[in-house]
Structures are given as C-alpha cells and as structure tokens.
XYZ file of C-alpha atoms in Angstrom:
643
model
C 0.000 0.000 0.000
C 1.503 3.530 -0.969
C 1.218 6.237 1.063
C 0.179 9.646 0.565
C 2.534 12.622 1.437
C 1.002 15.660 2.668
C 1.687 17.410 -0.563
C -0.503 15.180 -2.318
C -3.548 15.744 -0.155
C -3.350 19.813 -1.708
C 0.287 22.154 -1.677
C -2.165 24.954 -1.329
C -3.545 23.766 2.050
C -0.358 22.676 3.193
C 0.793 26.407 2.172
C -2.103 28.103 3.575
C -1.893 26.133 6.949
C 2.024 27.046 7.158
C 1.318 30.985 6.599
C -0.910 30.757 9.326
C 1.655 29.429 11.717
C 4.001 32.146 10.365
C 1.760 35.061 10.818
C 0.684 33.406 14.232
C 4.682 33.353 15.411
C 4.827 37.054 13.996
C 1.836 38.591 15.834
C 3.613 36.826 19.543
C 6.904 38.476 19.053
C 5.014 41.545 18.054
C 2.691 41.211 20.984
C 5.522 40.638 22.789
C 7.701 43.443 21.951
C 4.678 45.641 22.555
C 4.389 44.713 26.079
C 8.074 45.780 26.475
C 8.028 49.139 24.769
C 4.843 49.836 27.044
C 6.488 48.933 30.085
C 9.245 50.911 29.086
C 7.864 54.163 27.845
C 4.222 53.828 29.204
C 0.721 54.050 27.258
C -2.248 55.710 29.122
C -4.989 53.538 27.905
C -7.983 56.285 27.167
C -10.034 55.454 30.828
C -12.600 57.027 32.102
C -11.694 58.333 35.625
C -15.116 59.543 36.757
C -17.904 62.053 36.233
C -18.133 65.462 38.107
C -20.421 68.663 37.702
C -19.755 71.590 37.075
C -21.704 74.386 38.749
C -22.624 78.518 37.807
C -24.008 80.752 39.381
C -26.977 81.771 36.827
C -29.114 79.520 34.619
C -27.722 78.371 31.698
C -27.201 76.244 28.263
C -23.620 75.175 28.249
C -21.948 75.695 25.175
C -18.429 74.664 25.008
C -15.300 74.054 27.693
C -11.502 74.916 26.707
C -8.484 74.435 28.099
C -6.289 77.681 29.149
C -2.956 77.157 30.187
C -3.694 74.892 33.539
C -7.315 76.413 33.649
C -10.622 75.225 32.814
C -12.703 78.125 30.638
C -16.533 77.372 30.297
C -19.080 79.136 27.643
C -22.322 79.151 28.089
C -25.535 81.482 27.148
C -28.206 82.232 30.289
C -31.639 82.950 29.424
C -32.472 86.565 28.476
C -34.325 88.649 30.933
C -33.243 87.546 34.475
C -31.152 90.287 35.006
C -30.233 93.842 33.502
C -27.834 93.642 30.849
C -25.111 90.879 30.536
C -22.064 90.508 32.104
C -18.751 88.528 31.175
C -19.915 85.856 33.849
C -22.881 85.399 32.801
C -21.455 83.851 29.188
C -17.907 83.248 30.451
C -16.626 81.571 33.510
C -12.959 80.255 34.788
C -12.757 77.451 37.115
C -9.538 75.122 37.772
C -8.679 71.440 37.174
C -10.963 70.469 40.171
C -13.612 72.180 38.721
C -14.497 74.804 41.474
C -14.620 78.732 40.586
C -12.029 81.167 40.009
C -12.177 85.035 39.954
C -11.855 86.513 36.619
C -8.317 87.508 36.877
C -7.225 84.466 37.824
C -5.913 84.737 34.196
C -4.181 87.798 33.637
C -5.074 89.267 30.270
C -7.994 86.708 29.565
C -11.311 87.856 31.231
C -10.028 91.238 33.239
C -8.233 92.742 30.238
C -10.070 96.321 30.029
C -10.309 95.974 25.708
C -11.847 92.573 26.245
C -14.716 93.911 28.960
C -15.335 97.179 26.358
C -15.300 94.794 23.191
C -18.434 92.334 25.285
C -19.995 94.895 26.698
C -20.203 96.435 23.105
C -21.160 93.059 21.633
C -24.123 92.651 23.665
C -25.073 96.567 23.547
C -25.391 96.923 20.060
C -26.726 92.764 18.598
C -29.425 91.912 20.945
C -29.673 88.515 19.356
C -26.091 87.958 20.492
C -24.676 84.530 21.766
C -21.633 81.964 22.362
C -21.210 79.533 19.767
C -18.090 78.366 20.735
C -14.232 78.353 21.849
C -11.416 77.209 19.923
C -7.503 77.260 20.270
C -6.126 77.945 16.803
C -2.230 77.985 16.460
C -1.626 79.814 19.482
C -5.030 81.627 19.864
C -8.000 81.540 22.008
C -11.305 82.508 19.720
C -15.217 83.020 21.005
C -17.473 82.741 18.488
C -20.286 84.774 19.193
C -23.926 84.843 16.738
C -25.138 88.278 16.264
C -27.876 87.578 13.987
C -29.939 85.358 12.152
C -27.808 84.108 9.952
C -25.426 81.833 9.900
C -22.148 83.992 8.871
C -23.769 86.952 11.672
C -20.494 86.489 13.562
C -18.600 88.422 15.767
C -15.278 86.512 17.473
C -12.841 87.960 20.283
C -9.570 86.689 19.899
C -6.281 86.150 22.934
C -2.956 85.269 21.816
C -1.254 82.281 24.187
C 2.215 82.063 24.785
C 3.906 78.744 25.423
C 4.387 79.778 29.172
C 0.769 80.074 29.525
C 0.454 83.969 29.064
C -2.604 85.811 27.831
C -3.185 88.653 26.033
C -6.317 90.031 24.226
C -5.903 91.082 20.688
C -9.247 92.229 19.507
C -12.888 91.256 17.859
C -11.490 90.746 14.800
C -10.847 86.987 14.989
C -13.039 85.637 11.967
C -9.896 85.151 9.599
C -8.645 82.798 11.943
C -11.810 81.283 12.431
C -11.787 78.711 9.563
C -12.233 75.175 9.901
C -9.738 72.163 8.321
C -11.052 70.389 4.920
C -13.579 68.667 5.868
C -11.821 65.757 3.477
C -7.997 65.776 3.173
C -8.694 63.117 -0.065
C -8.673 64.611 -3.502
C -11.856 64.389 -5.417
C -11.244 63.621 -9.135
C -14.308 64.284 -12.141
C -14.976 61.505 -14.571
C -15.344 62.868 -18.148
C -17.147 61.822 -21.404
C -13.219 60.412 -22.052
C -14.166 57.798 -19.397
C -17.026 56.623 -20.831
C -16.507 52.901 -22.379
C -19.639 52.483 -24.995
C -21.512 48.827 -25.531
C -24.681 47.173 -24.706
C -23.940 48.052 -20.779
C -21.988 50.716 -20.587
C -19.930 52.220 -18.122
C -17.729 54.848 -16.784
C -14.180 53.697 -16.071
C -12.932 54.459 -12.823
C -9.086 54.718 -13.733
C -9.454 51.596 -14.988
C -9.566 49.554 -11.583
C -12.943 49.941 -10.829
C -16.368 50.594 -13.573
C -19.532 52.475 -12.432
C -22.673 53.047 -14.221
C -26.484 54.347 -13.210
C -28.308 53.367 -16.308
C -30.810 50.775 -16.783
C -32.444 51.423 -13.332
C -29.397 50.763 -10.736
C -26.153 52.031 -10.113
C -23.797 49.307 -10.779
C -20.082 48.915 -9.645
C -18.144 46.314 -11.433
C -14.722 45.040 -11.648
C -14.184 44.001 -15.292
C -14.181 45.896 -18.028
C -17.036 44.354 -19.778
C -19.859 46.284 -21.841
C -21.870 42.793 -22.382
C -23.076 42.457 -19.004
C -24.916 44.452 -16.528
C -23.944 42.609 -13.478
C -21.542 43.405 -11.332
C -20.278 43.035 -7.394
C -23.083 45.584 -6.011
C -25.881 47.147 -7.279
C -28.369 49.546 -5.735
C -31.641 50.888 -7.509
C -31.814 54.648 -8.639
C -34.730 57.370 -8.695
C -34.824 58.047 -12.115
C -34.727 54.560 -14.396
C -34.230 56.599 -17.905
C -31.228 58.393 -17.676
C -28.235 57.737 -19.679
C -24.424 57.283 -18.716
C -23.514 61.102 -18.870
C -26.245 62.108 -16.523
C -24.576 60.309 -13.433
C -22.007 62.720 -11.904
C -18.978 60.787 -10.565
C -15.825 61.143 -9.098
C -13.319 58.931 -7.210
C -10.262 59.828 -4.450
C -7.648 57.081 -3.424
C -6.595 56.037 -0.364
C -4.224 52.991 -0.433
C -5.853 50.328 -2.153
C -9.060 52.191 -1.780
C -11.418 53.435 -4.274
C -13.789 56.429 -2.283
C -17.132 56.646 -5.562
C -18.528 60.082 -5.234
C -22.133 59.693 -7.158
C -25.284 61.473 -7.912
C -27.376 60.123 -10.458
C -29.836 61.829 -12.279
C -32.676 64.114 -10.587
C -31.049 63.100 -7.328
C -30.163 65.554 -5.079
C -28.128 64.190 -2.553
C -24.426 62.254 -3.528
C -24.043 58.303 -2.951
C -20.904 57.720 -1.487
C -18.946 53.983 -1.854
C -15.862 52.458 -1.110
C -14.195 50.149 -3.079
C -11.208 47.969 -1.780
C -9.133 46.533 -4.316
C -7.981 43.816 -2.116
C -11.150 41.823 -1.031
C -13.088 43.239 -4.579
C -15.706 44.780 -2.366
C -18.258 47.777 -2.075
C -19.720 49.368 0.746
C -21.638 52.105 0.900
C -20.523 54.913 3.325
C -22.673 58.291 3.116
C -20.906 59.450 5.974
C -18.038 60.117 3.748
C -19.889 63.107 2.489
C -20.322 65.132 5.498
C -16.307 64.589 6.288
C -13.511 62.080 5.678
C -10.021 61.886 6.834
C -7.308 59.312 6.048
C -6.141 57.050 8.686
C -2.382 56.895 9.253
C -0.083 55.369 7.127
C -3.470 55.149 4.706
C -4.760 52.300 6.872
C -8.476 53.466 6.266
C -10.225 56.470 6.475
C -12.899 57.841 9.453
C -16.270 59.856 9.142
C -18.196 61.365 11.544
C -20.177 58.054 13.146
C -17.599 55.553 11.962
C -14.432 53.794 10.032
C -13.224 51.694 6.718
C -10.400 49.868 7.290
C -7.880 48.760 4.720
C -8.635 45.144 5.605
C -12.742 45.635 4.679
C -13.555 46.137 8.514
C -16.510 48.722 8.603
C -18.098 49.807 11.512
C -20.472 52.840 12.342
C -21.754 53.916 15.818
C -25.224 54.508 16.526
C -24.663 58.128 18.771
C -27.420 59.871 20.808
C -26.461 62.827 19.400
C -26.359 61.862 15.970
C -23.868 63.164 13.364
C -26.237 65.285 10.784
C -24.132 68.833 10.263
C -20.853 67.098 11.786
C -17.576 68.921 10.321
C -14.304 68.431 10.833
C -12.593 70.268 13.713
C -9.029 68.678 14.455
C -6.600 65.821 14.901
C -5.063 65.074 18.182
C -1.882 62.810 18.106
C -0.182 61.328 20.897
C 3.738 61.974 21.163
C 4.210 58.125 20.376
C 2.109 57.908 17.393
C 0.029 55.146 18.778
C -2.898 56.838 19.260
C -4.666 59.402 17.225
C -8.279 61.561 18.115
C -10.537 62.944 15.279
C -13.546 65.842 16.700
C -15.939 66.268 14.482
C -18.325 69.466 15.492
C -21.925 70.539 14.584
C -22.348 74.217 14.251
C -25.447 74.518 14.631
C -26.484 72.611 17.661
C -22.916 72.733 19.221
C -22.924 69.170 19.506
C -19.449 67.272 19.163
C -18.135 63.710 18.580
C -14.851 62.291 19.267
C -13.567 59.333 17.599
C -10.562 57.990 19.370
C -7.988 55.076 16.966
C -5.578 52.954 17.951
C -2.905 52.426 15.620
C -1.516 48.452 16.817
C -5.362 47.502 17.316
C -6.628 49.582 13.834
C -10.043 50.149 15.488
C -11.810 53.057 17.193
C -12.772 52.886 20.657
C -16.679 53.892 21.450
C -17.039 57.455 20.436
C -17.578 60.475 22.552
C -20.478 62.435 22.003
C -20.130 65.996 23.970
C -21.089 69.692 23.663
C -17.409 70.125 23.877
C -14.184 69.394 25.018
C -10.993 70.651 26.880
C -7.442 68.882 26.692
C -4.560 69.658 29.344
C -0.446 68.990 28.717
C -0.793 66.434 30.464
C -3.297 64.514 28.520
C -6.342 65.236 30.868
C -9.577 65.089 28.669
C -12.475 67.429 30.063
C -15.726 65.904 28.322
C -18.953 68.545 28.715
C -21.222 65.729 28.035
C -24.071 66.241 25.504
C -27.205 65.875 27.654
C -30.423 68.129 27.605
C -30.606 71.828 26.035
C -32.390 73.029 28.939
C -31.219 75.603 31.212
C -29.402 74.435 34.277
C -26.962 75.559 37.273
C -25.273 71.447 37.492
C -23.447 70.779 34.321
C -22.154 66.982 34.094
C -17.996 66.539 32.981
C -16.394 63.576 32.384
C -12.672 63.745 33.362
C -10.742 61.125 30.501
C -6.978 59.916 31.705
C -5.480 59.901 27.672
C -2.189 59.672 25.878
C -2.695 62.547 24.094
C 0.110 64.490 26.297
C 1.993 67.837 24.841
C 4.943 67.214 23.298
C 6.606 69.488 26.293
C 5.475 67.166 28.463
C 6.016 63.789 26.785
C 9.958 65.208 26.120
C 10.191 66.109 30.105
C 9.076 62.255 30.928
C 11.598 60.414 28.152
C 13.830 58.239 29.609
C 15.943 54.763 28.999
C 18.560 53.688 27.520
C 18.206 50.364 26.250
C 18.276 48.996 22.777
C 14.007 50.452 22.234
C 15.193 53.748 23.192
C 17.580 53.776 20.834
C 15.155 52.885 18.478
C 12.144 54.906 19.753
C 8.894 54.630 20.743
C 7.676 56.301 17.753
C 9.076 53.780 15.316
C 8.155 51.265 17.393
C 4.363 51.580 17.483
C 4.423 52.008 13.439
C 6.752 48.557 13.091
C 4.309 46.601 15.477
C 1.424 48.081 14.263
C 2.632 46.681 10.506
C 3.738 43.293 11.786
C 0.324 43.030 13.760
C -1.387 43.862 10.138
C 0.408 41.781 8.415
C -0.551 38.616 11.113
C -4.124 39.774 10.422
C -4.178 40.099 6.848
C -3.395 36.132 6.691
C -6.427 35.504 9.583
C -8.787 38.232 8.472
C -9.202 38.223 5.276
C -10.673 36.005 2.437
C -8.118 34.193 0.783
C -7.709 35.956 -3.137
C -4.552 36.768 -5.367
C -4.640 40.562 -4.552
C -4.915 39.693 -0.916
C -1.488 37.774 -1.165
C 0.010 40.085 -3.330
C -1.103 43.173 -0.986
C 0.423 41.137 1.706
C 3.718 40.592 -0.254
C 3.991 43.936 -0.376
C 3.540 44.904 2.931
C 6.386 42.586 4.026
C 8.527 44.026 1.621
C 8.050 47.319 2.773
C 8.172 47.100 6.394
C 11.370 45.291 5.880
C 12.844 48.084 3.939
C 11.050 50.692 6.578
C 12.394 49.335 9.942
C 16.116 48.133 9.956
C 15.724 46.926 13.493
C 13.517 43.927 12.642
C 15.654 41.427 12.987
C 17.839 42.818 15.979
C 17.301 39.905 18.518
C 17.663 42.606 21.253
C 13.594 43.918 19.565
C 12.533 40.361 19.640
C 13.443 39.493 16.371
C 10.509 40.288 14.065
C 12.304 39.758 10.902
C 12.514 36.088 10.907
C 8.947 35.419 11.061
C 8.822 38.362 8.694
C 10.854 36.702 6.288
C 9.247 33.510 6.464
C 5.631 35.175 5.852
C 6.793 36.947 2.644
C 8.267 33.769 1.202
C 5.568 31.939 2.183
C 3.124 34.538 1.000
C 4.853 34.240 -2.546
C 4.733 30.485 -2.685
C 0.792 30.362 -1.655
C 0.520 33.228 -4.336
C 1.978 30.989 -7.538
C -0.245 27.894 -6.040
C -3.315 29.965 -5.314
C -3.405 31.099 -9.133
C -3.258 27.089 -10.053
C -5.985 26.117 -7.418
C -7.432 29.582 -9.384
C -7.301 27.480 -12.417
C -8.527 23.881 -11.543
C -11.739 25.960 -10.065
C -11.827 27.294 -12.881
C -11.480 24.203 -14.416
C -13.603 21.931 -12.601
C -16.456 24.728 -13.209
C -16.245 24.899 -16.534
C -16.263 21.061 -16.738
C -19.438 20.772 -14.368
C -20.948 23.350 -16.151
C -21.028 21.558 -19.312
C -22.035 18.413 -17.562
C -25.099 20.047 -16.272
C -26.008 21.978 -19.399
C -25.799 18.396 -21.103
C -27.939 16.806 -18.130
C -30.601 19.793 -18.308
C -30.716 19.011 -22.476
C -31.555 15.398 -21.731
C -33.981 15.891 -18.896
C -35.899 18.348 -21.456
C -35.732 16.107 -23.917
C -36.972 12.984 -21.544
C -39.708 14.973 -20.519
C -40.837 16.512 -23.592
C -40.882 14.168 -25.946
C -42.777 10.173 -26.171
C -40.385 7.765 -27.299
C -41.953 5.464 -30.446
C -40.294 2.124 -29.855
C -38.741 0.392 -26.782
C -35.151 0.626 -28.349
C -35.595 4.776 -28.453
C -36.839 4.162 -24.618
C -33.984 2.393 -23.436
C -31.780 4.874 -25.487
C -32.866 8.034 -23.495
C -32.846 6.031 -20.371
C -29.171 5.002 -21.180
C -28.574 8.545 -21.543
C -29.681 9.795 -18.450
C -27.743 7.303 -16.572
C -24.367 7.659 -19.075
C -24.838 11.481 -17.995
C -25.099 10.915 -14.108
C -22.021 8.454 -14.656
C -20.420 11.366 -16.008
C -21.000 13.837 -13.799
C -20.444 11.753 -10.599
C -16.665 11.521 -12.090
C -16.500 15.221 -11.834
C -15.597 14.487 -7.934
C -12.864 13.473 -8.626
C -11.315 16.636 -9.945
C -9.218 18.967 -7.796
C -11.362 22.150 -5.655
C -14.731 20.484 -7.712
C -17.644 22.126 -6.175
C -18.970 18.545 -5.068
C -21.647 19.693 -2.856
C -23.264 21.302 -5.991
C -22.437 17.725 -7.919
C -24.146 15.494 -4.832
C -27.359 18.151 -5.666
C -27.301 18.038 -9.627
C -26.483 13.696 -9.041
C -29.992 13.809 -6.671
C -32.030 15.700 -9.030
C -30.924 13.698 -12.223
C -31.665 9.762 -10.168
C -35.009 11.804 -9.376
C -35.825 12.189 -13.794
C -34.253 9.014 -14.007
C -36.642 7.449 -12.007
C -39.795 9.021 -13.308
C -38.748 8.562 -16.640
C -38.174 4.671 -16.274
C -42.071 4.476 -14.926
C -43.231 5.804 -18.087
C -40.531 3.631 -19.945
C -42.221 0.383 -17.831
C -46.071 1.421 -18.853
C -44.643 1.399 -22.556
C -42.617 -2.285 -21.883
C -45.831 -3.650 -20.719
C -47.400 -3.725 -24.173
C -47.079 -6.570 -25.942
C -45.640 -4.853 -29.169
C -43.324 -3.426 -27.165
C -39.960 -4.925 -28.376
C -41.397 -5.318 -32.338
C -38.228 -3.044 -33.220
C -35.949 -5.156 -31.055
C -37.365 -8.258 -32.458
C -36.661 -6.696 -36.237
C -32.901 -5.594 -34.820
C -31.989 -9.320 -33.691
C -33.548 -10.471 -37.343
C -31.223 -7.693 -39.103
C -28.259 -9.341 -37.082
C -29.002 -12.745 -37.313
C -29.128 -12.205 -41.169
C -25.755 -10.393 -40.905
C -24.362 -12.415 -39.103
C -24.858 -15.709 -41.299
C -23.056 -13.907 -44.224
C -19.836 -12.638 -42.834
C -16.710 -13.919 -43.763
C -13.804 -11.907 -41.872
C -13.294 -10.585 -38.784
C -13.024 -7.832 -40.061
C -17.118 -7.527 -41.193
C -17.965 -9.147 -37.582
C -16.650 -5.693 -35.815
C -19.742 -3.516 -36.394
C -22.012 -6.433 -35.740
C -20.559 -6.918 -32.505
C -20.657 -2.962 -31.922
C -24.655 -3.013 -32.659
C -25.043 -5.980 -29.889
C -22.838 -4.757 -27.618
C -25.318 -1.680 -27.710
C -28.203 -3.459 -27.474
C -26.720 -4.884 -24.389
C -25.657 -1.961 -22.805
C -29.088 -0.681 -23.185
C -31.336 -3.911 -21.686
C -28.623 -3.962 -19.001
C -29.554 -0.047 -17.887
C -33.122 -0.984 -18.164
C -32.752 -4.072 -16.284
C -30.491 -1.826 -13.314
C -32.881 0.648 -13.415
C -36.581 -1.342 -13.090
C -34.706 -3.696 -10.388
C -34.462 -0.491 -8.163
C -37.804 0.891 -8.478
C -40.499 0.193 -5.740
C -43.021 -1.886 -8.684
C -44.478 -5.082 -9.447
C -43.273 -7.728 -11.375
C-alpha cells in the first residue's frame, strides 16, 4: 500500500496552513515586543476616571469648555431677561482642574483685560440677538465665536494670543480670519469625463481603470471588469430616475491605499451616494458618511467619518450616537507623542454638539465614540468631556474627566527616559513597526483568501522590511525572521493559489457543461414520447451515461462537489420518473417489435460474414443493445413496482 505525502492531499492547504503558523509566530513576538516598549515608555490607555459637575451661578445652556494654560474656561448662554444687561460671567466663567470657581483675573489678560470687557460689553449693547457659539484654540489663539444675527455667517469673534508659558493677552474682535475650519476631506476628489465613458450594450464609466460604475438601466452598478456585455456586477443599488443615460450620473473617485472612495449622484437626485471600493477583497460598501467629512487614517490604513471607520482590511463599523452626526464637520486631529494613538472631533455648528472618535494604531479600530457639547485637553493629557445631555437651562453641568495619551509634546519630552536597545530605536518607530507586523498577522487571519490579498500582503512585508532596519535585531525580539518567512511563504501560496485559481476554474467549466448536457436530456426525456422500446432504453441510457459522467467530476481537484451530490440527486429523481413511463410502454405486448426486427437484421448479418473484419460492427450493434437492456434491467430492479 503507498502512502500519501502531505503534498498530495493539496500544496495549497499545506501552504495556507504554514502561513498561518508564520503570521501566528509574527503577531507573539510583536505582541511581545509591545508589552516591552509599554512597560518601558508607558501608554495611558484612554479610561474614564469619573464624572463630576460643574456648577454657575446663573441659569444656563452650556456651550463649550476649553483648556487655558492649567485652567478650565466654560461658555455658556443664560436665558435673556433675568437680570439687567449681561455681564462677562454670565457667558464666560474660569474654574480650575478640580472644577471649582475662580475670579476673573485668575488669568491675567484673559477675562479682566479692560479691551476685552469694552469689546463684550459692546457686543451685547449693540446685537441683541447675540450669543456663544463656541471656543477654539487655533495655532496659538483663544477665539469666542459669538452669533449676532440670524444668519449663519452673523459672527462676531474675540480673539487672545497664548504664549507657550501660559500667558494671555487680548488682541481684539477681529478673529473671523482665523476662524476657519480644516477640509472637511484631506482626499482629492477627481471628475470623470465623457473620455471615461466605455460604450456597448452596458456601458460604463471607467474608474481609472480599476474599478467601472454606471447608473443606467435602473441601478447604479459597480463592477470590476471591463465588460460592456453584461450588466452585473459586485453591487448594485436601484436609482430614482430609471431613464437616464451614462452622462447624466455625476462621478468622481479619491484614493486612499488600495481604496477606491465613488462620489455619485445620479440623475434628478439631489443628494451624492458615497462607496468604497477595496481593491484587495473586490468589495463595495456604501458609506454616506463620507460626504459630510472624511479623513485618512495613518499610514493610509483606512479612512474615518463622523459616526464611523473603513479599514484597509474591509472592517466597517459605524456607531449609533445619541447625538447623531447630521451637520458634523471636521474640527481637528489630536496625536499622541508616540504615534500610537490618534483623536478625530468632528463638530456641529449649529447645535454645538461634538463627537470624538478615538484610533488605535496596533489595534486599527476606534474605541466607542464620545459624544459631547465640547471638550478641553490639558499637557498632560487630561480630557475634560462637557457631556451632551439636555438643552435646557441648568446651574449642574455633568464633565467627564478622561486619563489619555494625548500628552503635549513638552510634556512627553520632560518624561523620556531609557537607555536600552528600544530607546535607541524609539517609541515612535516602534508603534508604526508593530502596528505593521500586527497587520500583516491579520491580513493572513482576516481576510478572504484571493490573489490581490497575497500580493497586498507581499507587499507589505517588503516594505516594512525596507522601513524598519531593526527587525531582525534579537535585542527587539526578532521580528524579521517570522517576517521573512511570511513573505516567502506569501509568494509560494501566491503561484499555487493562481493554479488552485485554475482547476476551479477548471472543474467549473467542466461541471458546467455536464449540467447543461444533463438539463438538455432531462428536457428532452420529458418533452418528448419515445416510439419504440429501443428509443426508450436509449434516453434512459442517456440519463444514466450522464449521471455516470457527472459523478466523475468528484474526482477533480477544488470540484464544487456539494453542488455535484445536488445536480447527481435531481438527475436519479428524472431518471426514475422517466423509467415508470418507460415500464407502462414495456408492458405492451408490441413493445420490443423493433428489437425483435434488430436481432432479425443481425441474425441475417451475421450468417453472411466472412472476416473478422465484417464481424466488428455487428458486434458494436449488440454490444449496444446490451448496454441498453442492461440499464433498463439496473434501473426497473431499483424501483419500488411489481413484477
């Protein structure tokens, strides 16, 4: 008896099961080194420490909270009417890091400064309608954003310049050139044209060439190949407007690593669809989100929206917020020192309302978002959360106090120490080398198995090879080994996954002809009435030559045989019913007249050859007829019937 090696049994499981050890050793040492670089440079985990209140002295509807040198400055608007005009501390109030109240000069040059108290008692002389909006620190400036009418540019905003040592001086009300928000998208947006267009009986726009998009025929349609005689593709959504033609869509595409952001409005529509295609797993999902705001991830490992996140890998996830995240725009980035961690705000104008979205670089994912009428952050990576609760007026305003790595970088460079072989490297470099060895480990786990996936994966050994020399230093763990081994590996599991590509492709084909050929008999079988018992028994031969046929089909390497068990089933099922009208057509007793004629033919034949040679196609015909009686014979001794 021979035995079988393990190569035999598939060199593309054998692969696939190896990788997967690899990219399990990899993601230990990585682990592992990451437990040593926290130990030895530290990582505040973003924790909630507890919930206080903050109280005022008047009614109110807080606003927004920002941080001023080791101070804590809170806006907020009182109701109009309780009192005779409106003082600074009835909009504006300074309390420290424990939250209780401070005198307004307990900032010099912030709330006592004599050309601040003339500029708001002007402000809310001469614009009864006027109001705080907001605070904001913008490169080395304190803004308040008052309203002053109905509209939404009726803004007035006082403006402090901050010094690095925590001095304050106020500048003047003329603050609305610095009061401009980030791009709301830091992705390029790029037009199709009519030069895009490819013509046919389904046509499309191209998408520089990866991807093909089209809203005709009643649904927008996203497809991968560049074919014009199909309308199918890997997602499809209906449109308003069936009758439109290809140049009535507008589209447009950005790129962010391997993804494809679609930009789309089709016809009469008047809000934009917004997609994402990822060229490694060949999938689409729809994002609206995108539209509001979107901001890359770093080192392009995804992008974030207000409510949510699309990972690189095709991880998707959006947060249902009691606050919601209509009119969210982009406000800032937060990074911490060590690049590890990274915080997006995203602010509503109008209501105030704010959202924080904190990421993690090593785990790629975003913690459960913040939702807050504003926020305040300290050096020392203290996180002041006003939380988003009710609109109505109140003394007892709720904070949540955040511990967070998002320290200065004063601070983090006062608190550097060691001197071992990670300090030398850093703890900058660090995070970004884990964080692509732990990608890597989860792009073999994660992810289903296709040839861009292992050629994506290729790559991304290659480069963070070439991108951190310290890999393979033993003294880091030694991530290059496994490293190594997961590229090579990767490579071989690439050149076998495009011939397993190939017998699929194979085996499909084959069983695709088989059942066209099966569903031409069974048609036939059940269309037609055979005239003699020799054109019975040749259907019925048929059928069961077919199933013969197709039940060989198993034995073909990555056959689909769950779909050949089903087609088998269904065929013995026609089989069956066609041999019961066969039998009702035996019974008569002119039933085998033809066959009787055939043996006469033969017999006749027969007596008159001479050579072998004129005995062959005699022997043919009988062997025929014998074939034939013996399926009939197989066939009625199964069936549940008389004699």
């Amino acid at each position: 008896m021979t035995s079988t090696s393990p190569m035999d049994a598939g060199t593309y499981e054998v692969l696939r099961d190896r990788l997967g050890a690899q990219a399990g050793e990899l993601a230990r040492r990585a682990e592992a080194l990451n437990a040593r670089r926290t130990e030895e440079f530290g990582s505040t985990e973003l924790t909630l420490a507890g919930t206080e209140h903050l109280r005022t002295e008047q009614l109110g509807v807080p606003r927004d909270i920002v941080a001023v040198g080791d101070r804590l400055l809170f806006g907020y608007n009182t109701l109009p009417g309780l009192r005779p005009g409106t003082a600074v501390g009835d909009v504006l109030a300074l309390h420290d890091r424990d939250l209780e109240p401070l005198p307004e000069d307990a900032v010099p040059g912030l709330l006592d400064d004599p050309a601040f108290l003339r500029e708001f008692a002007d402000l809310y002389r001469y614009y009864r309608e006027a109001r705080l909006l907001r605070l904001r620190r913008v490169d080395g400036r304190l803004l308040a954003v008052f309203r002053t009418g109905e509209k939404s540019d009726d803004i007035r905003v006082l403006r402090w310049a901050l010094d690095a040592d925590g001095g304050t001086a106020f500048l003047d009300a003329r603050g609305e050139r610095d009061h401009v928000l980030p791009p709301s998208h830091d992705v390029e947006w790029t037009a199709t044209t009519r030069e895009d267009h490819v013509l046919g009986r389904h046509p499309h726009v191209s998408v520089d060439g990866q991807v093909f998009v089209a809203a005709v025929g009643g649904t927008l349609t996203v497809k991968t190949e560049d074919d014009t005689e199909t309308g199918e593709g890997i997602h499809s959504e209906p449109v308003d407007e069936p009758l439109q033609s290809l140049a009535d869509a507008e589209i447009a595409y950005a790129r962010v690593g391997p993804l494809v952001l679609l930009r789309v409005r089709p016809y009469k529509e008047e809000t934009r669809r917004h997609l994402v295609f990822n060229g490694v797993t060949g999938t689409v999902t729809r994002l609206d989100g995108i539209g509001r705001a979107c901001r890359r991830l770093p080192e392009d490992q995804g992008i974030v929206f207000p409510g949510g996140y699309y990972l690189t890998s095709g991880e998707a996830k959006t947060f249902d917020t009691d606050t919601g995240t209509e009119g969210m725009e982009f406000e800032r980035v937060v990074r911490s020192p060590n690049g590890e961690d990274v915080l997006y705000a995203f602010h509503a104008p109008v209501t105030g309302r704010g959202l924080l979205l904190p990421y993690n670089v090593i785990r790629k994912a975003v913690a459960t978002p913040i939702s807050c009428h504003g926020h305040a952050l300290f050096d020392d990576g203290t996180l002041m959360v006003l939380r988003a609760g009710s609109d109505e007026p109140s003394r007892v305003h709720p904070l949540q106090r955040w511990h967070s790595s998002y320290v200065s970088d004063t601070y983090a460079a006062g608190r550097a120490t060691g001197s071992g072989a990670l300090s030398r490297i850093g703890n900058a470099d660090l995070v970004r080398g884990i964080s692509d060895c732990l990608s890597i480990a989860r792009g073999v786990f994660e992810t289903e198995p296709t040839g861009g996936v292992y050629e994506t994966l290729v790559a991304a050994c290659v480069r963070a090879g070439d991108r951190y020399h310290w890999l393979g230093d033993p003294e880091a763990g030694d991530l290059g080994t496994p490293l190594d081994e997961v590229r090579a590996t990767a490579e071989q599991v690439l050149s076998e996954f495009e011939t397993v590509r190939t017998l699929t492709r194979r085996a499909a084909d084959a069983l695709g002809e088989s059942a066209d050929r099966i569903a031409s008999l069974v048609r036939r079988a059940r269309g037609e009435v055979p005239g003699g018992a020799g054109a019975w028994v040749d259907r019925l031969t048929e059928l069961r030559g077919a199933q013969g046929h197709l039940l060989t089909l198993k034995e073909m390497r990555h056959a689909d045989t769950g779909r050949i068990d089903a087609l088998a089933a269904d065929i013995d099922t026609d089989i069956v019913s066609f041999a019961r009208r066969a039998i009702a057509f035996l019974e008569r007793k002119d039933a085998f007249s033809d066959y009787h004629d055939d043996i006469e033919q033969l017999t006749e034949a027969a007596g008159a050859i001479s050579t072998v040679a004129e005995a062959e196609p005699i022997a043919s015909r009988l062997d025929e007829r014998t074939v034939g009686l013996r399926t009939v014979t197989e066939v009625v001794a199964g069936l549940d019937i008389g004699d």
